[in-house]
XYZ file of C-alpha atoms in Angstrom:
710
model
C 0.000 0.000 0.000
C 1.532 3.339 -1.010
C 2.412 5.830 1.721
C 1.538 9.499 1.731
C 5.036 10.160 0.355
C 4.660 7.737 -2.581
C 0.951 8.039 -3.471
C 0.682 9.243 -7.099
C -1.225 12.480 -7.736
C -2.059 14.557 -10.793
C -3.332 18.012 -11.617
C -7.128 18.021 -11.931
C -8.462 17.749 -15.472
C -10.756 20.666 -14.608
C -8.033 23.057 -13.420
C -7.403 26.158 -15.515
C -4.302 28.314 -14.920
C -4.434 31.969 -15.931
C -1.325 34.132 -15.856
C -1.789 37.678 -14.569
C 0.879 40.332 -14.140
C 1.444 39.597 -10.451
C -0.136 36.191 -9.870
C -1.372 32.955 -11.384
C -5.082 32.285 -10.940
C -6.134 28.674 -10.338
C -9.742 27.980 -11.312
C -11.699 24.753 -11.066
C -13.890 25.290 -14.097
C -16.735 23.120 -12.771
C -17.001 23.987 -9.081
C -15.865 27.600 -9.538
C -13.264 27.219 -6.770
C -10.599 29.864 -7.365
C -7.323 30.952 -5.757
C -4.417 33.148 -6.751
C -0.815 32.110 -6.104
C 2.471 33.799 -6.807
C 3.896 33.346 -10.347
C 6.719 31.006 -9.282
C 4.253 28.579 -7.771
C 2.037 28.951 -10.820
C 4.914 27.895 -13.080
C 5.480 24.770 -10.971
C 1.821 23.806 -11.246
C 1.822 24.415 -14.990
C 4.883 22.193 -15.301
C 3.191 19.451 -13.259
C 0.013 19.709 -15.335
C 1.998 18.265 -18.234
C 3.239 15.331 -16.165
C 1.408 12.023 -15.958
C 1.580 11.932 -12.152
C 3.796 12.991 -9.269
C 4.159 12.494 -5.515
C 3.805 14.961 -2.686
C 7.558 14.747 -2.106
C 8.244 15.613 -5.742
C 5.990 18.657 -5.549
C 7.719 19.835 -2.374
C 11.088 19.450 -4.075
C 9.951 21.574 -7.027
C 8.405 24.306 -4.877
C 11.055 24.310 -2.168
C 8.344 24.166 0.505
C 9.297 21.916 3.401
C 5.842 21.470 4.915
C 2.699 19.846 3.576
C 0.369 22.857 3.855
C 0.509 23.665 0.157
C -0.393 20.124 -0.829
C -3.252 20.051 1.662
C -4.456 23.417 0.361
C -4.473 22.251 -3.277
C -6.085 18.854 -2.693
C -8.833 20.229 -0.455
C -9.925 22.507 -3.304
C -9.770 19.808 -5.954
C -6.874 21.412 -7.844
C -4.762 18.305 -7.219
C -6.291 14.804 -7.019
C -5.030 11.258 -6.596
C -3.989 9.796 -9.920
C -6.764 7.168 -10.044
C -9.571 9.558 -8.989
C -12.798 9.410 -11.036
C -13.385 13.161 -11.002
C -16.601 12.970 -13.017
C -18.265 10.664 -10.499
C -17.135 12.846 -7.626
C -18.546 15.972 -9.260
C -21.857 14.239 -9.944
C -22.095 13.414 -6.242
C -21.127 16.968 -5.314
C -23.768 18.559 -7.480
C -26.434 16.226 -6.185
C -25.887 18.082 -2.883
C -25.349 21.557 -4.284
C -27.860 24.313 -3.739
C -29.584 25.420 -6.950
C -28.481 28.635 -8.574
C -31.108 31.201 -7.742
C -32.076 34.677 -8.791
C -33.864 37.181 -6.549
C -37.241 37.888 -7.993
C -39.401 40.758 -6.819
C -38.012 44.275 -7.097
C -41.014 45.760 -5.307
C -40.189 43.632 -2.267
C -36.670 45.008 -2.240
C -35.081 42.565 -4.715
C -33.619 43.548 -8.061
C -34.710 41.544 -11.081
C -31.864 39.786 -12.857
C -29.494 39.992 -9.909
C -28.248 36.423 -10.296
C -25.729 34.453 -8.315
C -22.169 35.277 -9.328
C -18.671 34.546 -8.119
C -16.611 37.709 -7.977
C -12.863 37.641 -7.731
C -10.243 40.106 -6.572
C -7.044 38.042 -6.540
C -4.523 38.265 -3.757
C -1.535 36.075 -4.591
C -0.820 33.485 -1.901
C 2.906 33.540 -1.299
C 5.203 30.637 -0.538
C 5.607 32.091 2.961
C 1.894 31.681 3.640
C 1.742 28.213 2.121
C 4.861 26.859 3.780
C 2.903 26.135 6.944
C 4.005 26.217 10.548
C 4.765 23.766 13.277
C 1.240 22.366 13.268
C -0.987 21.325 10.339
C -3.541 23.806 9.092
C -6.897 23.720 10.867
C -9.756 23.375 8.371
C -12.503 25.987 8.567
C -15.556 26.173 6.298
C -17.373 29.486 5.919
C -20.856 29.776 4.405
C -21.503 33.372 3.336
C -25.054 34.353 2.430
C -24.356 37.683 0.855
C -23.555 39.445 -2.358
C -20.407 40.790 -3.925
C -19.227 42.168 -0.574
C -18.689 38.738 0.967
C -17.481 37.311 -2.356
C -14.766 39.938 -2.659
C -13.617 39.110 0.884
C -12.969 35.515 -0.200
C -9.292 35.838 -1.148
C -8.423 38.004 1.843
C -10.179 35.503 4.075
C -8.114 32.626 2.676
C -4.838 34.571 2.960
C -5.490 35.920 6.454
C -6.638 32.469 7.518
C -3.313 30.993 6.427
C -1.538 33.620 8.526
C -3.473 32.267 11.530
C -2.913 28.600 10.705
C -6.354 28.103 9.125
C -7.250 26.544 5.788
C -10.472 28.381 4.948
C -12.978 27.482 2.269
C -15.748 29.951 1.569
C -19.035 28.755 0.109
C -21.084 31.649 -1.259
C -24.803 31.923 -1.928
C -27.359 34.665 -2.365
C -29.676 34.960 0.653
C -32.864 34.608 -1.378
C -34.795 32.255 0.891
C -34.768 31.983 4.657
C -36.326 28.553 4.350
C -33.303 27.278 2.385
C -30.819 28.477 5.010
C -31.108 25.311 7.100
C -30.627 23.176 3.977
C -27.431 25.011 3.064
C -26.090 24.690 6.599
C -26.919 20.967 6.680
C -25.190 20.386 3.350
C -21.993 22.345 3.941
C -21.703 21.962 7.747
C -19.902 25.317 8.058
C -17.937 26.418 11.097
C -19.089 29.981 10.433
C -22.266 31.098 8.689
C -22.422 34.741 7.592
C -25.616 36.604 6.709
C -25.136 39.981 5.070
C -28.390 41.907 5.389
C -27.042 45.054 3.713
C -27.490 43.862 0.106
C -28.347 46.295 -2.680
C -31.481 44.391 -3.786
C -32.812 44.521 -0.235
C -31.717 48.047 0.599
C -32.621 50.032 -2.493
C -36.172 50.853 -1.356
C -34.809 52.364 1.847
C -31.554 54.028 0.833
C -32.308 54.898 -2.834
C -36.098 55.304 -3.079
C -36.720 56.250 0.552
C -35.589 59.892 0.335
C -38.128 60.409 -2.481
C -40.986 58.852 -0.485
C -43.099 60.342 2.307
C -42.103 60.149 5.952
C -44.865 57.607 6.653
C -43.732 55.413 3.772
C -40.128 55.518 4.967
C -41.220 54.414 8.429
C -43.324 51.620 6.949
C -40.427 50.366 4.845
C -38.043 50.535 7.811
C -40.477 48.542 9.974
C -40.844 45.963 7.201
C -37.067 45.695 6.838
C -36.708 45.259 10.583
C -39.123 42.316 10.504
C -37.206 40.772 7.610
C -33.966 41.147 9.548
C -35.464 39.511 12.632
C -36.758 36.560 10.638
C -33.327 36.039 9.049
C -31.655 36.155 12.458
C -34.115 33.653 13.912
C -33.594 31.350 10.927
C -29.815 31.624 11.234
C -29.962 30.907 14.977
C -32.061 27.795 14.457
C -29.958 26.474 11.575
C -26.614 26.879 13.353
C -27.591 26.124 16.940
C -25.306 23.640 18.679
C -22.611 23.196 16.037
C -21.353 26.510 14.630
C -21.439 30.263 15.071
C -23.366 32.745 12.975
C -22.291 36.251 11.995
C -24.794 38.929 11.000
C -23.892 42.198 9.273
C -25.606 45.347 10.417
C -25.685 48.614 8.425
C -23.013 51.279 8.040
C -23.702 54.939 7.259
C -23.020 56.316 3.803
C -20.340 58.912 3.078
C -22.914 61.337 1.646
C -26.393 62.161 2.914
C -29.349 61.932 0.507
C -30.836 64.893 2.404
C -27.740 67.071 2.310
C -26.857 69.323 5.219
C -30.530 69.610 6.223
C -30.943 65.977 7.178
C -31.509 67.048 10.793
C -34.823 68.520 9.589
C -35.908 65.373 7.745
C -38.119 63.159 9.893
C -37.279 59.474 9.465
C -34.046 60.420 7.707
C -31.247 58.001 6.931
C -29.552 58.363 10.341
C -32.784 57.650 12.189
C -33.567 54.612 10.033
C -30.008 53.342 10.366
C -30.308 53.570 14.155
C -33.656 51.739 14.161
C -32.384 48.904 11.969
C -29.143 48.429 13.908
C -30.935 48.591 17.260
C -33.367 45.947 16.027
C -30.486 43.684 14.979
C -28.823 44.116 18.392
C -32.048 43.181 20.187
C -32.605 40.126 18.008
C -29.024 38.883 18.459
C -29.182 39.097 22.270
C -31.491 36.088 22.339
C -28.889 33.840 20.686
C -25.484 33.537 22.358
C -23.901 31.709 19.391
C -24.576 34.614 17.014
C -22.122 37.498 16.583
C -22.383 40.951 15.016
C -20.265 42.217 12.131
C -20.530 45.904 12.993
C -20.305 47.820 9.709
C -21.216 50.975 11.611
C -18.092 50.561 13.759
C -15.897 49.795 10.730
C -17.052 53.041 9.130
C -16.294 54.956 12.337
C -12.733 53.605 12.373
C -11.841 53.603 8.697
C -14.164 56.079 6.966
C -17.148 55.500 4.706
C -15.351 56.697 1.583
C -12.751 53.931 1.995
C -15.373 51.204 2.437
C -18.513 52.237 0.569
C -19.054 53.682 -2.862
C -21.943 56.173 -2.579
C -19.668 58.995 -3.726
C -20.009 57.419 -7.171
C -22.767 54.756 -7.131
C -26.349 54.676 -5.727
C -26.666 54.616 -1.943
C -27.891 51.017 -1.828
C -24.799 49.662 -3.576
C -21.959 48.433 -1.425
C -18.210 48.649 -1.696
C -17.606 48.991 -5.418
C -14.570 50.753 -6.891
C -15.079 53.231 -9.750
C -12.637 52.683 -12.595
C -13.529 53.898 -16.109
C -11.047 51.396 -17.574
C -12.642 48.383 -15.886
C -16.290 47.472 -16.437
C -16.424 44.132 -14.618
C -17.363 44.304 -10.925
C -14.527 45.001 -8.561
C -14.336 46.431 -5.090
C -12.549 48.840 -2.822
C -9.775 46.562 -1.542
C -9.842 47.819 2.039
C -13.406 46.601 2.595
C -12.606 42.993 1.706
C -9.503 43.044 3.872
C -11.292 44.515 6.889
C -14.256 42.156 6.574
C -11.968 39.121 6.408
C -10.090 40.316 9.484
C -13.288 40.924 11.409
C -14.828 37.558 10.433
C -11.748 35.831 11.852
C -11.706 38.037 14.950
C -15.358 37.251 15.606
C -14.639 33.548 15.273
C -11.733 33.903 17.701
C -13.864 35.875 20.161
C -16.645 33.280 20.009
C -14.371 30.259 20.378
C -11.399 31.578 22.353
C -12.490 34.939 23.765
C -11.558 35.423 27.398
C -8.673 32.971 27.113
C -6.490 35.735 28.498
C -7.526 36.063 32.150
C -4.910 38.385 33.640
C -3.095 41.478 32.330
C 0.279 42.020 34.004
C 1.531 45.595 33.685
C 4.900 47.266 34.126
C 4.587 50.591 35.967
C 7.269 53.219 35.313
C 7.152 54.502 31.722
C 4.316 52.075 30.935
C 1.351 52.720 33.212
C 2.575 56.291 33.696
C 5.337 58.475 32.231
C 8.551 58.651 34.221
C 9.416 57.033 37.555
C 6.697 57.516 40.153
C 8.971 57.150 43.200
C 11.157 60.003 41.881
C 8.926 62.118 39.641
C 5.572 61.728 41.393
C 2.314 62.237 39.489
C 2.703 65.824 38.320
C 2.134 64.543 34.771
C -1.581 64.513 35.587
C -1.556 68.308 35.747
C -0.152 68.722 32.226
C -2.220 68.835 29.048
C 0.349 66.786 27.137
C -0.043 63.971 24.659
C 1.677 61.561 27.041
C -0.826 62.467 29.764
C -3.790 61.447 27.636
C -2.008 58.367 26.274
C -1.461 57.020 29.785
C -4.929 57.983 31.007
C -6.278 56.162 27.962
C -4.334 53.074 29.012
C -5.695 53.334 32.560
C -9.221 53.580 31.211
C -8.795 50.541 28.958
C -7.452 48.471 31.864
C -10.318 49.656 34.055
C -12.821 48.481 31.454
C -11.166 45.058 31.324
C -11.334 44.847 35.120
C -15.069 45.566 34.984
C -15.470 42.656 32.554
C -13.848 40.251 34.992
C -10.204 40.310 33.908
C -7.577 40.393 36.633
C -4.876 43.074 36.745
C -1.440 42.614 38.327
C 1.859 44.480 38.305
C 5.394 43.245 37.607
C 7.751 46.187 37.759
C 11.274 47.136 38.758
C 11.462 49.342 41.838
C 10.855 49.516 45.563
C 7.305 48.495 46.411
C 6.864 50.611 49.539
C 7.944 53.852 47.842
C 5.979 53.286 44.647
C 2.747 52.228 46.334
C 2.929 55.065 48.868
C 3.172 57.724 46.149
C 0.586 56.026 43.957
C -1.876 55.497 46.804
C -2.071 59.226 47.575
C -3.166 60.260 44.062
C -6.798 60.588 43.015
C -8.028 61.106 39.481
C -11.333 59.946 37.937
C -9.547 58.000 35.185
C -6.565 56.778 37.215
C -6.378 53.197 38.451
C -5.519 52.801 42.124
C -3.314 50.129 43.712
C -6.495 48.378 44.910
C -7.581 47.783 41.305
C -4.801 45.210 41.013
C -5.101 41.782 42.528
C -1.409 41.537 43.363
C 1.736 43.693 43.091
C 5.244 42.448 42.354
C 7.436 45.551 42.527
C 11.027 44.529 43.184
C 14.390 44.109 41.480
C 13.956 40.510 40.389
C 13.611 39.392 36.767
C 10.115 40.131 35.532
C 9.761 36.613 34.179
C 10.173 35.288 37.731
C 7.507 37.661 39.010
C 5.107 36.722 36.212
C 5.668 33.015 36.866
C 4.856 33.637 40.530
C 1.677 35.516 39.567
C 0.567 32.647 37.312
C 1.260 30.090 40.041
C -0.527 32.034 42.780
C -3.594 32.638 40.624
C -3.622 29.130 39.182
C -3.335 30.391 35.602
C -1.675 28.852 32.576
C 1.040 31.070 31.110
C -0.935 31.650 27.897
C -3.726 33.159 30.021
C -1.470 36.133 30.828
C -0.872 39.251 28.720
C 2.191 41.327 29.633
C 2.527 45.070 28.937
C 5.967 46.714 29.126
C 7.465 49.679 27.298
C 10.986 48.181 27.349
C 11.799 45.739 24.501
C 14.672 44.279 26.539
C 12.290 43.355 29.357
C 9.826 41.903 26.854
C 12.602 39.785 25.357
C 13.658 38.511 28.788
C 10.090 37.419 29.574
C 9.665 35.788 26.173
C 12.843 33.739 26.539
C 11.953 32.528 30.018
C 8.180 32.169 29.538
C 7.508 31.654 25.809
C 3.785 31.002 26.268
C 3.075 34.326 27.970
C 1.423 36.725 25.545
C 3.479 39.895 25.215
C 2.200 43.143 23.737
C 4.609 44.557 21.157
C 5.053 48.108 20.037
C 4.985 51.484 21.775
C 2.893 52.273 24.847
C 0.432 54.352 22.842
C -0.571 51.198 20.933
C -1.510 49.258 24.079
C -4.949 50.825 24.515
C -6.162 49.716 21.084
C -4.812 46.224 21.716
C -6.660 45.922 25.021
C -9.952 47.131 23.586
C -9.764 45.324 20.236
C -7.982 41.991 20.691
C -10.584 39.190 20.328
C -8.826 37.145 23.014
C -9.852 39.884 25.455
C -13.485 39.868 24.362
C -16.155 38.595 26.726
C -19.918 38.992 26.905
C -21.119 41.656 29.365
C -20.073 40.643 32.874
C -22.372 39.788 35.738
C -21.866 40.863 39.347
C -19.439 38.024 40.102
C -17.187 38.883 37.152
C -17.123 42.599 37.968
C -16.078 41.760 41.557
C -13.444 39.228 40.544
C -10.515 41.366 41.693
C -11.890 41.676 45.231
C -12.842 37.992 45.504
C -9.485 36.855 44.101
C -7.635 39.080 46.551
C -9.705 37.458 49.290
C -8.704 34.034 47.972
C -5.014 34.970 48.169
C -5.376 36.231 51.744
C -7.189 33.044 52.693
C -4.485 30.972 51.039
C -1.791 32.708 53.092
C -3.755 31.890 56.242
C -4.345 28.325 55.137
C -0.747 27.371 54.451
C -0.489 25.962 57.971
C -4.131 24.904 58.425
C -6.140 21.921 57.214
C -9.256 22.521 55.128
C -11.721 22.074 57.972
C -9.896 24.425 60.338
C -9.387 26.979 57.578
C -13.101 27.072 56.762
C -13.866 27.812 60.432
C -11.103 30.417 60.694
C -12.327 32.417 57.701
C -16.022 32.028 58.667
C -16.958 30.366 55.391
C -20.639 30.546 54.466
C -22.019 28.270 51.768
C -25.529 28.368 50.267
C -26.886 25.951 47.654
C -30.229 26.407 45.892
C -31.964 25.420 42.674
C -30.836 27.446 39.673
C -33.107 30.198 38.360
C -33.429 31.646 34.838
C -31.377 34.697 35.814
C -28.434 32.404 36.651
C -27.948 31.338 33.023
C -25.209 33.825 32.103
C -23.090 33.138 35.181
C -23.535 29.367 34.900
C -22.559 29.447 31.257
C -19.452 31.466 32.113
C -18.463 28.953 34.788
C -19.103 25.925 32.596
C -17.241 27.366 29.615
C -14.242 28.957 31.325
C -13.473 27.009 34.487
C -10.707 24.454 33.963
C -9.446 23.455 37.437
C -12.453 22.301 39.445
C -14.815 20.511 37.089
C -15.808 16.855 36.769
C -16.475 16.662 33.009
C -15.703 18.800 29.936
C -19.440 19.435 29.342
C -19.979 22.934 27.915
C -23.675 23.487 27.208
C -25.316 26.091 25.021
C -27.550 28.747 26.511
C -30.594 26.867 25.196
C -29.492 23.636 26.897
C -28.925 25.435 30.188
C -32.308 27.134 30.053
C -34.042 23.787 29.499
C -32.182 22.115 32.383
C -33.004 24.991 34.721
C -36.671 24.955 33.680
C -36.748 21.211 34.342
C -35.240 21.703 37.810
C -32.053 19.752 37.096
C -29.505 22.382 38.170
C -28.282 23.900 41.404
C -25.969 26.828 42.109
C -23.701 27.686 45.005
C -22.894 31.008 46.718
C -19.904 31.430 49.048
C -18.742 34.215 51.370
C -16.061 34.436 54.042
C -14.649 37.223 56.190
C -12.379 38.352 53.351
C -14.821 38.580 50.431
C -18.236 37.808 48.978
C -17.400 35.419 46.138
C -20.924 35.414 44.710
C -22.233 32.568 42.581
C -19.177 30.344 42.271
C -20.470 26.873 41.440
C -23.068 24.820 39.653
C -24.164 21.210 39.439
C -26.362 19.461 36.863
C -27.993 16.147 37.783
C -30.203 14.628 35.080
C -32.087 11.354 35.605
C -29.835 10.409 38.495
C -26.603 11.196 36.610
C -24.286 14.038 37.661
C -23.679 15.568 34.243
C -21.136 18.031 35.586
C -20.065 19.852 38.712
C -18.043 23.030 38.335
C -16.574 25.380 40.919
C -14.581 28.610 40.692
C -10.938 28.244 41.686
C -11.391 31.171 44.078
C -13.066 28.942 46.666
C -10.908 25.845 46.260
C -9.633 24.842 49.690
C -12.846 25.544 51.607
C -14.383 22.115 51.030
C -17.119 23.607 48.878
C -17.132 20.943 46.135
C -18.345 17.961 48.204
C -20.915 20.132 49.970
C -22.242 21.472 46.692
C -22.601 17.926 45.368
C -24.208 16.595 48.560
C -26.607 19.534 48.805
C -27.511 19.162 45.115
C -28.428 15.490 45.571
C -30.621 16.401 48.542
C -32.071 19.552 46.966
C -33.105 17.654 43.832
C -34.733 14.895 45.877
C -32.321 12.134 44.828
C -30.781 11.114 48.157
C -32.680 7.806 48.172
C -31.622 6.826 44.650
C -28.513 5.315 43.118
C -27.054 8.574 41.884
C -24.157 8.167 39.482
C -21.341 10.483 38.446
C -18.237 10.555 36.262
C -14.888 12.256 36.632
C -13.066 12.816 33.330
C -9.472 13.851 33.930
C -7.829 16.684 31.987
C -4.493 18.473 32.276
C -5.870 20.936 34.844
C -8.836 19.475 36.754
C -6.962 17.410 39.377
C -8.481 19.490 42.268
C -11.879 17.916 41.503
C -10.628 14.331 41.224
C -11.816 13.242 44.693
C -15.090 15.170 44.912
C -17.279 12.073 44.495
C -15.413 10.014 47.092
C -15.449 12.885 49.597
C -19.205 13.224 49.120
C -19.871 9.553 49.885
C -19.876 8.037 46.400
C -18.004 4.793 45.725
C -15.968 3.887 42.679
C -18.114 1.801 40.311
C -15.926 -0.901 38.816
C -18.581 -2.039 36.361
C -17.152 -1.950 32.852
C -18.247 1.066 30.843
C -17.472 2.295 27.350
C -17.796 5.907 28.495
C -14.510 7.709 29.336
C -13.538 8.558 32.900
C -13.852 7.140 36.399
C -17.422 6.200 37.328
C -18.954 6.543 40.800
C -22.244 5.573 42.425
C -24.009 6.628 45.628
C -25.288 3.269 46.843
C -27.007 4.199 50.141
C -28.532 7.462 51.389
C -26.555 7.104 54.592
C -23.274 7.344 52.682
C -24.008 10.937 51.672
C -22.214 13.513 53.817
C -24.135 16.237 55.612
C -23.611 19.352 53.442
C -24.250 21.725 56.388
C -25.033 24.611 54.063
C -26.849 27.832 54.884
C -30.367 28.572 53.759
C -29.382 32.117 52.855
C -26.041 33.501 51.650
C -25.343 35.401 54.864
C -26.622 32.971 57.478
C -24.045 31.404 59.765
C -22.812 27.966 58.780
C -20.922 25.185 60.455
C -18.486 23.371 58.212
C -17.626 19.819 59.281
């Protein structure tokens, strides 16, 4: 049997190669799949197209690429196939699944007659650097874009930017002509991301182009109708993608010119008012679906300018992103729009799948958090109306916003702690962070990498959950060499604010009370840990006056429970990460409990949850801030009693991961016994055989009642 190195391949019989001035365009003439590569790579493929067959190793030798990413890229798109492939049969099977080509029909309903499905192309040559791959194989990502030329012209940028992030992206495009067909398209293509662009010219022309010529009442009627259409598309997208992928919905960006001129403020139901109504309606509809994200065209226009993204300086208002060029009649687009859309699609995917992965921002102080050396120069910079003053206040504000979302702040800085904190603690300014906004300070003369490692260890964080800010490139280099997984912000201090407020790894949904108080509760955890170094768990719980309350979960607990179940890694029994819809159903059915904890140092809020369905503990999860107080077994015991299961054979499973060792004995400590019955399910299985085996949870009825902890 041939190996991957010796398997014979050939260039597809349906591949056409077109030489352009700066690239070679590869086109599968049947499927329409198209990519642009640099001319050198194009010449290699043309040479191979004349060969009978070749191996992957032979192609790598010709291209000089050491990794297999190029080969994977070409075969996934059907440009290269195994030598004995029956391409005709494969294409027949493909087109039996393909969605029919469709044409929007009714212009009076906002659709333009004759606006058929097309594949637009704005080639960006994929370089050998992009296709050479990295240490790991490319991760495959399929994107279904229901949109017009805007999403089509983002195709090549999306592929190229995906390669830069280690992703092999395929974009499947279709016109959004039928909400009923959306589920069929999603079922057929099984995309990781589904995009719906609502701002299409056929849909928007009655509002943006004909609206200014209509009466105020008619404009309002059309806007209300468009809002209903938007809502129905969002609901259809949510249903089609629920449980297996994310959806992205475009809103509407303002035009560069106003159809009402400089007197728009006198026009009732003008374009600004309608834009606000439509975008507000989209926001409200998206809030009901936590797997849907917003592509904010309004924000893109604010940052980059309408004239660089839209084309209403030359074309009708309802058109989108075209580039005027008297020498070129075929459709083409302003290049910045495609590039920005591709970047934002990928950022939204990162935010939805990895957002909040960074949990702590560690900040250098002198010349980073403020100009100069505080112990020597003080804070007189606050009294000056200088650029550096506003740059540093902007950084303080950005960090303050992250703290309010539940991120932890810490310092790692060279200096003398007593002097620095004394000067800093005396200053008051409405935008200035105080020493108490940081969970821990490491201000000394040790290497910053050592301080950061200590911060990670004390907070129980992986190194890649930390972002480090420092103005000094030498210090950044020292940290990178010692702690290569720590994320380090590059560039000047004035670039840090934009990074903090725009990086998708720092994105989280709006925080609840527990998240906004995370700094205070974590500081309480550290104080308790210092006290507990010489005490056992039982004595520690008494010393700190721990109070534990367990109750059935309520609908308003959904957001906090989802945060715990999706982000907690240390104290959890299984990797179960439910959707909002799943959580709501379990809560409605009475299958979930939650846990509140306080002690004399802090109110930790809602810190745990437990789901028990049909006598099976689906998952128990607990915030690391209360590890060491014996909360886990009491939460589990109280949940069994609260849900009326103490007289049954309740079962549970512990599935080990790299980080959840603290929860490994929770079942045994609660009174469960290891079940040695063979099971095909992963993990260690436990059973509560007798009601008398269950420990007494000794929990409070209310969060602030006294509690005895055994």
